[in-house]
mmCIF file of C-alpha atoms in Angstrom:
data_model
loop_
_atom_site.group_PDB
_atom_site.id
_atom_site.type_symbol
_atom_site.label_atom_id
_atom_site.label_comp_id
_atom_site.label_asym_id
_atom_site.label_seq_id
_atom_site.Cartn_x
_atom_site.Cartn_y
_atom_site.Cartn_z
ATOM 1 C CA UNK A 1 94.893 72.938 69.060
ATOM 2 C CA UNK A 2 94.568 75.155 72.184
ATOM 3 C CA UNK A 3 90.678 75.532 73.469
ATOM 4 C CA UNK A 4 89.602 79.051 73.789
ATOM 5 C CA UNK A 5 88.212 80.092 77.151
ATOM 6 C CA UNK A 6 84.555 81.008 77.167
ATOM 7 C CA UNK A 7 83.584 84.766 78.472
ATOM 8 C CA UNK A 8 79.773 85.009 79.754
ATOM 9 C CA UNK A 9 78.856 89.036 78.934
ATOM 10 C CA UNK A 10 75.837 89.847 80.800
ATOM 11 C CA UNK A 11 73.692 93.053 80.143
ATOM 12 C CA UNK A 12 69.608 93.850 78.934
ATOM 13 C CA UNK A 13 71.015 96.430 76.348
ATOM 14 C CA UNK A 14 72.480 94.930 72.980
ATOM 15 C CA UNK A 15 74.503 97.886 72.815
ATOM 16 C CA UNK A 16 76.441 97.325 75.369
ATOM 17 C CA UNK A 17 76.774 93.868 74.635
ATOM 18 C CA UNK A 18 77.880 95.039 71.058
ATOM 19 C CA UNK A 19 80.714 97.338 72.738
ATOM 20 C CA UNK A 20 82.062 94.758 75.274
ATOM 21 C CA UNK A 21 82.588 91.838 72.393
ATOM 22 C CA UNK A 22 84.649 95.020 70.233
ATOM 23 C CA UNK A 23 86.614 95.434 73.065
ATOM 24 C CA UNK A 24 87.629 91.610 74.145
ATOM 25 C CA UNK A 25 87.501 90.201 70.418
ATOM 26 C CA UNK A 26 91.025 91.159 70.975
ATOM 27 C CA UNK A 27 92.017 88.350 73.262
ATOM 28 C CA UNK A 28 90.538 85.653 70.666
ATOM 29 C CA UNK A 29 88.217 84.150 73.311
ATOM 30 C CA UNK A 30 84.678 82.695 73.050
ATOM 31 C CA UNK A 31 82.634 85.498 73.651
ATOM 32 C CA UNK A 32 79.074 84.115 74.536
ATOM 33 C CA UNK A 33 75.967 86.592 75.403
ATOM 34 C CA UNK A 34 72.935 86.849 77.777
ATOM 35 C CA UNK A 35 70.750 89.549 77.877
ATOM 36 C CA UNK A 36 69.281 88.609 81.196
ATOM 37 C CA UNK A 37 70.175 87.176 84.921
ATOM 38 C CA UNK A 38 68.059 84.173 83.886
ATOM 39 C CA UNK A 39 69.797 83.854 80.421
ATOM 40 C CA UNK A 40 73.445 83.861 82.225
ATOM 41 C CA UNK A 41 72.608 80.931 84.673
ATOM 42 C CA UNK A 42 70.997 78.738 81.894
ATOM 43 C CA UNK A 43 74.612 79.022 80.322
ATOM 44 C CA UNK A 44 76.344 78.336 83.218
ATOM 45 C CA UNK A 45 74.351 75.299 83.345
ATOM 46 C CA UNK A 46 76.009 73.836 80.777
ATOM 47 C CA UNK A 47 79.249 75.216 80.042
ATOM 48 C CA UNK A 48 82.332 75.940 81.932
ATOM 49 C CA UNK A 49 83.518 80.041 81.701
ATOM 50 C CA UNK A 50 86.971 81.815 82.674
ATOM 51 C CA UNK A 51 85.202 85.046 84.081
ATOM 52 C CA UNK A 52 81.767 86.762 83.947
ATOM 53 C CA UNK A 53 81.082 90.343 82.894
ATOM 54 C CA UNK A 54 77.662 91.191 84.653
ATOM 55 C CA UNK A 55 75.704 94.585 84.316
ATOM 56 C CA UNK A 56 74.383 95.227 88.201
ATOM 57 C CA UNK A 57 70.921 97.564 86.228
ATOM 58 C CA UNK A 58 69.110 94.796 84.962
ATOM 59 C CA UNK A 59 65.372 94.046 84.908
ATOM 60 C CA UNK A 60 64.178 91.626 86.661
ATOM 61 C CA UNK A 61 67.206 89.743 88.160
ATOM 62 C CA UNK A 62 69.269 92.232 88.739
ATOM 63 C CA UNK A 63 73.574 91.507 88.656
ATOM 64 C CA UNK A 64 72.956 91.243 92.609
ATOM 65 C CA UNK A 65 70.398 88.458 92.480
ATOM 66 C CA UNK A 66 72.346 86.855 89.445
ATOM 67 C CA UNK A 67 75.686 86.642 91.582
ATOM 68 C CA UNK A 68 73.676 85.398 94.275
ATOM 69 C CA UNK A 69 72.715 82.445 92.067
ATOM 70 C CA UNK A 70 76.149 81.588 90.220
ATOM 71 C CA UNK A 71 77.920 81.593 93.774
ATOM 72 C CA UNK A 72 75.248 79.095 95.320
ATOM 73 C CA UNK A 73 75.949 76.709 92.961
ATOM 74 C CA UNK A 74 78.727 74.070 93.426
ATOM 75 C CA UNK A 75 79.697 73.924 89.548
ATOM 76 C CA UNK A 76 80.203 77.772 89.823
ATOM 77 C CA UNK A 77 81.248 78.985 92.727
ATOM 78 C CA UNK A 78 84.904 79.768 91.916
ATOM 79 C CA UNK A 79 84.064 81.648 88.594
ATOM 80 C CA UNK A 80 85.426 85.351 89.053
ATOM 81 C CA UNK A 81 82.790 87.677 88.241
ATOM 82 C CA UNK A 82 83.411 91.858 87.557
ATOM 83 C CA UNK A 83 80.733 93.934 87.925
ATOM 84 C CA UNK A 84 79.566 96.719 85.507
ATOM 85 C CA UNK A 85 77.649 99.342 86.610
ATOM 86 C CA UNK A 86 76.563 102.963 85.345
ATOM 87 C CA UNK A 87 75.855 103.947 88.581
ATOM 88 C CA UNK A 88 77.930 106.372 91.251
ATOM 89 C CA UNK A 89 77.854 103.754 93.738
ATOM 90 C CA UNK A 90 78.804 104.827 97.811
ATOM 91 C CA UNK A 91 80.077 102.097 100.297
ATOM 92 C CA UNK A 92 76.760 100.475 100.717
ATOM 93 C CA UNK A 93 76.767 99.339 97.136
ATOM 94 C CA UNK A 94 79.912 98.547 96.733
ATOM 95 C CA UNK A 95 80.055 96.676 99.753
ATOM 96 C CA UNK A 96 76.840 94.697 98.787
ATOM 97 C CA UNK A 97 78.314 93.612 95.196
ATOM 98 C CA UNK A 98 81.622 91.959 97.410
ATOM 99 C CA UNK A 99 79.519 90.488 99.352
ATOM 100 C CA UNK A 100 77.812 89.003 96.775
ATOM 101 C CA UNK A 101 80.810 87.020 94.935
ATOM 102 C CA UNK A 102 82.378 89.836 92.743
ATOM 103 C CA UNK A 103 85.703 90.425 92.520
ATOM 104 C CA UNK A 104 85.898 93.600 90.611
ATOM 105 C CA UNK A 105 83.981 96.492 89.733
ATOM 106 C CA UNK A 106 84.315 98.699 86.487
ATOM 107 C CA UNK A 107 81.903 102.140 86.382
ATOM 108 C CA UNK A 108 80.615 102.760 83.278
ATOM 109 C CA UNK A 109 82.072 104.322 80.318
ATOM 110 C CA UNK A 110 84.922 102.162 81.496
ATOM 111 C CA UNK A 111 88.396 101.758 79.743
ATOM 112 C CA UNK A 112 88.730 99.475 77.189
ATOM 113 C CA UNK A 113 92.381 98.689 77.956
ATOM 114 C CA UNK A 114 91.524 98.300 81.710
ATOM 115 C CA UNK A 115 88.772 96.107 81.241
ATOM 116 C CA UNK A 116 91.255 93.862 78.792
ATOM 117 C CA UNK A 117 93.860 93.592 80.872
ATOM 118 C CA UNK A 118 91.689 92.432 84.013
ATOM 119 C CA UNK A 119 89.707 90.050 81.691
ATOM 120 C CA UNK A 120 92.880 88.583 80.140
ATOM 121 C CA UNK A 121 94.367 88.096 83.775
ATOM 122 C CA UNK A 122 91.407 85.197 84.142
ATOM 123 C CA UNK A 123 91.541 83.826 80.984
ATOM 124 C CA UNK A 124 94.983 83.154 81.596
ATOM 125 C CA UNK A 125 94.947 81.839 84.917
ATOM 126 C CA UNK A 126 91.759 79.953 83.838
ATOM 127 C CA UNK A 127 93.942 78.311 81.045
ATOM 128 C CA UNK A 128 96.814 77.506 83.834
ATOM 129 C CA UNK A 129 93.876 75.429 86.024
ATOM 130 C CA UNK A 130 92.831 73.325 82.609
ATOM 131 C CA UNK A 131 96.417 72.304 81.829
ATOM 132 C CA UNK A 132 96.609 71.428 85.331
ATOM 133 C CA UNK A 133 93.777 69.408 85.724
ATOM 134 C CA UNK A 134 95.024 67.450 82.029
ATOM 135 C CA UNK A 135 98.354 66.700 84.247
ATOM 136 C CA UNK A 136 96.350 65.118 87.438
ATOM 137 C CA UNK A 137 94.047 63.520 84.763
ATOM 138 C CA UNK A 138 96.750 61.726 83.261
ATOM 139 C CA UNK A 139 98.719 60.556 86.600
ATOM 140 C CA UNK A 140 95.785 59.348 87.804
ATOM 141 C CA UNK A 141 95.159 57.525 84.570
ATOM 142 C CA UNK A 142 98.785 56.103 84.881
ATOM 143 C CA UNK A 143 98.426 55.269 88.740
ATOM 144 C CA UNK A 144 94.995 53.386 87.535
ATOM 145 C CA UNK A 145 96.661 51.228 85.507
ATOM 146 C CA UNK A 146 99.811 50.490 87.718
ATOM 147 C CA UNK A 147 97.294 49.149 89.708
ATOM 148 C CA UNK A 148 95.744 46.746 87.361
ATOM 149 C CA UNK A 149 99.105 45.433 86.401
ATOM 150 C CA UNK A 150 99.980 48.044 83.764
ATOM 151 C CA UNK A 151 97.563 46.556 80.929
ATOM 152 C CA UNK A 152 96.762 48.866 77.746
ATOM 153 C CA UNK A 153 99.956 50.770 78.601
ATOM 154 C CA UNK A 154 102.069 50.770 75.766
ATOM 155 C CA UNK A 155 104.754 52.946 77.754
ATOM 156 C CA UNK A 156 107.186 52.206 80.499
ATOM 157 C CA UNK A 157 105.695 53.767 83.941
ATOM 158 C CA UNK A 158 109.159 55.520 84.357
ATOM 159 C CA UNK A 159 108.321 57.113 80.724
ATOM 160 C CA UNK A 160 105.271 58.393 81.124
ATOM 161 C CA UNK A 161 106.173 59.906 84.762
ATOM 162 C CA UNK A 162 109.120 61.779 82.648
ATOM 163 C CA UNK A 163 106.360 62.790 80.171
ATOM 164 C CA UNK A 164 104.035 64.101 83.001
ATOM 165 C CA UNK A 165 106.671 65.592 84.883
ATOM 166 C CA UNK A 166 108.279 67.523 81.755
ATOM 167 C CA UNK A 167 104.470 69.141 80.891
ATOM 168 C CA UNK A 168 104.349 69.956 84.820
ATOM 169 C CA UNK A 169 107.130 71.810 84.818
ATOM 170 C CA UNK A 170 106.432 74.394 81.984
ATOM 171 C CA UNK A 171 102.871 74.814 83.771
ATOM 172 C CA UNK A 172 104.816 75.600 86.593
ATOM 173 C CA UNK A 173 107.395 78.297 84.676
ATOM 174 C CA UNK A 174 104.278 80.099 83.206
ATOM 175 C CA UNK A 175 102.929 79.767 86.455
ATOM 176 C CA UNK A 176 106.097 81.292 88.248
ATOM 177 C CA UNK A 177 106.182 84.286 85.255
ATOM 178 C CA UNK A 178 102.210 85.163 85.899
ATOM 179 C CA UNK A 179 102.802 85.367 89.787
ATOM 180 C CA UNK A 180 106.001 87.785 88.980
ATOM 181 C CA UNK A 181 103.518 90.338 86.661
ATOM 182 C CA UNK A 182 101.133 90.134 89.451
ATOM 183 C CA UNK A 183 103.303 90.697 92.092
ATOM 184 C CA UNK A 184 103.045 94.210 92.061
ATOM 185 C CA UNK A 185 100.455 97.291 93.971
ATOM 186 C CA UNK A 186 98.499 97.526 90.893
ATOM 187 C CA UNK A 187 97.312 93.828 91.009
ATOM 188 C CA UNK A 188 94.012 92.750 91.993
ATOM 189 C CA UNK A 189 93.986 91.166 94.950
ATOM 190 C CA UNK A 190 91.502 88.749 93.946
ATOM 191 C CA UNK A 191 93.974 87.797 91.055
ATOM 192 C CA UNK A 192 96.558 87.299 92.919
ATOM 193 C CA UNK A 193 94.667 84.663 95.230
ATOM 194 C CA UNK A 194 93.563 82.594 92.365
ATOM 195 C CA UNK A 195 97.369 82.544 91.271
ATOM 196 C CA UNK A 196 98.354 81.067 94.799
ATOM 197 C CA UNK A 197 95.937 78.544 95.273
ATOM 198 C CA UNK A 198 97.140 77.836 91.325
ATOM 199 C CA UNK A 199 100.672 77.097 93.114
ATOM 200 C CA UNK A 200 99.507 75.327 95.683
ATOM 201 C CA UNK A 201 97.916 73.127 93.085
ATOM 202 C CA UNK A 202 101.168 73.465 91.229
ATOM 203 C CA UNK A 203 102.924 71.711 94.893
ATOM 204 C CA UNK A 204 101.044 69.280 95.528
ATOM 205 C CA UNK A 205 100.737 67.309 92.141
ATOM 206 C CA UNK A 206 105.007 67.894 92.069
ATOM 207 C CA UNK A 207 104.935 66.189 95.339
ATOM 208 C CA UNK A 208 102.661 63.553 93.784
ATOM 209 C CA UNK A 209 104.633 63.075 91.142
ATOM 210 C CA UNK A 210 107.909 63.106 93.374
ATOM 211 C CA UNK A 211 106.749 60.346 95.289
ATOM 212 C CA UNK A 212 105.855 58.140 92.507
ATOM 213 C CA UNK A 213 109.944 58.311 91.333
ATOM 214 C CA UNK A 214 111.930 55.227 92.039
ATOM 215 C CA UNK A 215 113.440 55.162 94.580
ATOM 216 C CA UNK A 216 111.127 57.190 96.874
ATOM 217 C CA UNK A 217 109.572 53.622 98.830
ATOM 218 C CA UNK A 218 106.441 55.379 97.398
ATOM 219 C CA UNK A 219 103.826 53.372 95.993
ATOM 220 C CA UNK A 220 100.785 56.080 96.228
ATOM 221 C CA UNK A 221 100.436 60.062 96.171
ATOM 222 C CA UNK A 222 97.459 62.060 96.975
ATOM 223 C CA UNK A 223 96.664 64.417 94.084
ATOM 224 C CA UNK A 224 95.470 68.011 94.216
ATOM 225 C CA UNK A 225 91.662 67.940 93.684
#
């Protein structure tokens, strides 16, 4: 069974909260609330999330403050986050959400199909990064127990490295198809970073696994962290 990808909404007002899980319960994701900056980063404190929606308005912490937070923090530093705000932000504003970790804004009343299709862009790419870390999870299981003489492997080495390398490769042709619909003006540029350092990833564990063929006078790889 596939795992869903968890989306963190943040916003004070239920209401909205109520109108952004009718508009993503479409993508069959795990929607998962917090009506408060402080709420959000308990979440994120224990569990992993493909992007966060954050209201900038909020009491207290405000989505500033709350960004602040999530992009101090090791385990969360690399979780997009979009923006919502109400507000007819100038330069100044805009410039200070960037600058503190977001990688989108949406104005209020925003779009529902807009604000799926940019959500659905991180849930998939957040998807490609978990299938790849399964794949370096596995090789290094594999070069683990090559190194203690093979014991509690019931496969040949040269079987499982077919294995691995057949589930690398369709990562790396939904990989190829998500850079082609990015690949386009439209795209967000933030987006289409996350999908090359995906490639990169992509690269280097293909070059791991290369160099683990017979053959290659290989006996170790370095694997994509």
């Amino acid at each position: 069974m596939v795992q869903k990808a968890k989306i963190l909404l943040v916003d004070d007002r239920p209401e909205n909260l109520l109108a952004l899980e009718a508009i993503l319960s479409a993508l069959d994701q795990t929607l998962v609330r917090a009506s408060s900056g402080e709420e959000a980063l308990k979440a994120l404190l224990t569990d992993d999330f493909a992007v966060i929606l954050l209201d900038v308005q909020m009491p207290g912490m405000d989505g500033f403050e709350t960004a602040a937070h999530i992009k101090r923090r090791e385990r969360t530093r690399d979780i997009p986050i979009i923006f919502l705000t109400a507000i007819n932000h100038g330069p100044h504003h805009t410039f200070r959400g960037y600058a503190a970790g977001a990688v989108d804004y949406i104005s209020k009343p925003f779009d529902p199909w807009v604000l799926r299709a940019k959500v659905s862009v991180f849930v998939e790419l957040y998807m490609k990064n978990c299938k790849l870390r399964e794949q370096a999870a596995l090789l290094r299981l594999q070069l683990e127990g090559d190194a203690n003489g093979g014991a509690g492997h019931e496969r040949e080495p040269a079987g499982l490295l077919a294995e691995l390398s057949a589930r690398l490769a369709a990562v790396e042709e939904q990989a190829e198809a998500l850079s082609k619909q990015l690949d386009d003006e439209s795209a967000d540029a933030a987006a289409v970073a996350t999908a090359a350092h995906l490639e990169r990833k992509l690269t280097g564990l293909r070059r791991a696994l290369d160099a683990l063929e017979p053959g290659t006078g290989s006996g170790a790889a370095v694997l994509p962290s």
